[in-house]
Each structure stands twice: as structure tokens, then as C-alpha cells.
mmCIF file of C-alpha atoms in Angstrom:
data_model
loop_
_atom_site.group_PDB
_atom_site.id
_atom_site.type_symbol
_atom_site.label_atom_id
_atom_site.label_comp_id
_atom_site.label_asym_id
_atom_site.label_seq_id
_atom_site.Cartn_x
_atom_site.Cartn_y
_atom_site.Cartn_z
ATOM 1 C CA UNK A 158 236.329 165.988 77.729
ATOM 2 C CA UNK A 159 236.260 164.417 81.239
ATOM 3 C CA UNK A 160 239.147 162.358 82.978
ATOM 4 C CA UNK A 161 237.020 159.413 82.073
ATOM 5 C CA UNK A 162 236.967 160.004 78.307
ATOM 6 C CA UNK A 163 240.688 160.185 78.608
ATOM 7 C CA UNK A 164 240.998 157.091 79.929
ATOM 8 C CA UNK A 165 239.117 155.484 77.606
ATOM 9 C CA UNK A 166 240.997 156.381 75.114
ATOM 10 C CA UNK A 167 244.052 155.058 76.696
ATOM 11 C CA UNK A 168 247.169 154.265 74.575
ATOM 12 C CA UNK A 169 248.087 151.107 76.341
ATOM 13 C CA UNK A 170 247.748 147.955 74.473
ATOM 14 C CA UNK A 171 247.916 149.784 71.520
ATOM 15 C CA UNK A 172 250.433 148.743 68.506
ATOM 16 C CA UNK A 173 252.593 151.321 67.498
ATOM 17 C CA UNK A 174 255.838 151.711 65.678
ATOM 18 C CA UNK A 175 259.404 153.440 66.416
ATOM 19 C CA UNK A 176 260.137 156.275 64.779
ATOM 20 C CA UNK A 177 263.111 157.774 66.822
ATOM 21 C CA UNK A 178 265.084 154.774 68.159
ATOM 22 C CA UNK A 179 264.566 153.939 71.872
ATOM 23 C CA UNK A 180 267.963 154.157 73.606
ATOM 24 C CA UNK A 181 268.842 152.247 76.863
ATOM 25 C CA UNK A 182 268.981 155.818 79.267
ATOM 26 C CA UNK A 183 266.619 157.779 77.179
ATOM 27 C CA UNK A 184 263.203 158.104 75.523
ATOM 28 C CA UNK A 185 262.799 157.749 71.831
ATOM 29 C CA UNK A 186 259.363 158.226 69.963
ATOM 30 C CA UNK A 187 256.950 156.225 68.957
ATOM 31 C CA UNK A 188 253.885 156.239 66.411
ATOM 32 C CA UNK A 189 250.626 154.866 67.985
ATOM 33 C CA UNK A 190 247.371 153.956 66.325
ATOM 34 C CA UNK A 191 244.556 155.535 69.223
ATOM 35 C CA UNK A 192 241.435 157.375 68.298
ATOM 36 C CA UNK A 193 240.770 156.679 64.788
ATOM 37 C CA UNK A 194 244.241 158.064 64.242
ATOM 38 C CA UNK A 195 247.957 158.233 64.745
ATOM 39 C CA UNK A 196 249.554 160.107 67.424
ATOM 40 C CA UNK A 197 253.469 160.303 68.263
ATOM 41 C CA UNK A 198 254.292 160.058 71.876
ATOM 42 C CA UNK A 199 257.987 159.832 74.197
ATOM 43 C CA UNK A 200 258.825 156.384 74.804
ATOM 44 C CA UNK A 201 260.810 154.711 77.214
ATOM 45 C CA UNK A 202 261.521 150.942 77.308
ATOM 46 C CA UNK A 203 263.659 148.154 79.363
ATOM 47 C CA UNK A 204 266.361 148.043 76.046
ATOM 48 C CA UNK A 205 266.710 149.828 73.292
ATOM 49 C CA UNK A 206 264.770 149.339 70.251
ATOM 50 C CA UNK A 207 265.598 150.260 66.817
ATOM 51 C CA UNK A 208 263.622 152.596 64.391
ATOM 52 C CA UNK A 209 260.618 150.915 62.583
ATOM 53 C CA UNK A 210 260.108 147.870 64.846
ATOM 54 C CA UNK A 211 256.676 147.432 66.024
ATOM 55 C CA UNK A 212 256.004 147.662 69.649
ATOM 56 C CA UNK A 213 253.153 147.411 72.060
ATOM 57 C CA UNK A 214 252.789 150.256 75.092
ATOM 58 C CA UNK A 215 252.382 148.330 78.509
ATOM 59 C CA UNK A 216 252.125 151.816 80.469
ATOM 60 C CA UNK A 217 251.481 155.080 79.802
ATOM 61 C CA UNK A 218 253.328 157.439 82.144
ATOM 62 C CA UNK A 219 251.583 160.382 80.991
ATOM 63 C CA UNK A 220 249.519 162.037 78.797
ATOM 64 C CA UNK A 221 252.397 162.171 75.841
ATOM 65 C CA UNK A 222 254.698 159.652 77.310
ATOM 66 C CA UNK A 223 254.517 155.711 77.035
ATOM 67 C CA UNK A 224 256.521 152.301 78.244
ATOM 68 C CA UNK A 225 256.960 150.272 75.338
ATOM 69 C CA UNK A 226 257.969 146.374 74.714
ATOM 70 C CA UNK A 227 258.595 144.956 71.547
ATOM 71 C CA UNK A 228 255.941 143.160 69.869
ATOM 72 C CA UNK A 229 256.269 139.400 69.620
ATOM 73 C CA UNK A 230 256.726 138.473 65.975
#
């Protein structure tokens, strides 16, 4: 697979869900829909989010590891 392929199939924008709790100083994990499947990756985000809230990645900071925001309701 090229780097081009990979970025293609980019994380970011994606909906996912929190499945270890985001703290403020640390990453949690969270549970992304991306290439026809679902794919757990580190997250990291401004404040910490609670387990199964629904969050959008605005960054990925490499290949396993994401900035998240919650996802407006």
C-alpha cells in the first residue's frame, strides 16, 4: 500500500466512540468506523470525555493515534 492509499483512508472526520475515557493529561481510546470497519486507536482531546460518548477525530497524530472533539448532539 503506498503513502497515498494511507491517506486516503484517513481517520479524520470520522465518527467514532470512547471506549477508554479520555482524561485531561492522557490519551484514552477510541472506536472509529474507517475502511469498511472498526479500528481502536489512542486518543487525546482538549477535556476529558467520558466512555461511550460519540466523538469526531479533527487530527490524526499518527498512524494509531487521533485528536478527538465531542460530537455536537
Amino acid at each position: 500500500m503506498s503513502v497515498a492509499d494511507d491517506s486516503a483512508q484517513s481517520p479524520v472526520g470520522a465518527i467514532g466512540r470512547v471506549t477508554v475515557p479520555i482524561p485531561a493529561d492522557g490519551p484514552g481510546e477510541v472506536l472509529v468506523s474507517v475502511r469498511g470497519g472498526s479500528e481502536a486507536y489512542a486518543a487525546w482531546a482538549d477535556h476529558p470525555i467520558g466512555r461511550n460518548l460519540r466523538v469526531i477525530v479533527v487530527e490524526s497524530i499518527s498512524a494509531r493515534s487521533v485528536i478527538v472533539e465531542p460530537f455536537p448532539s
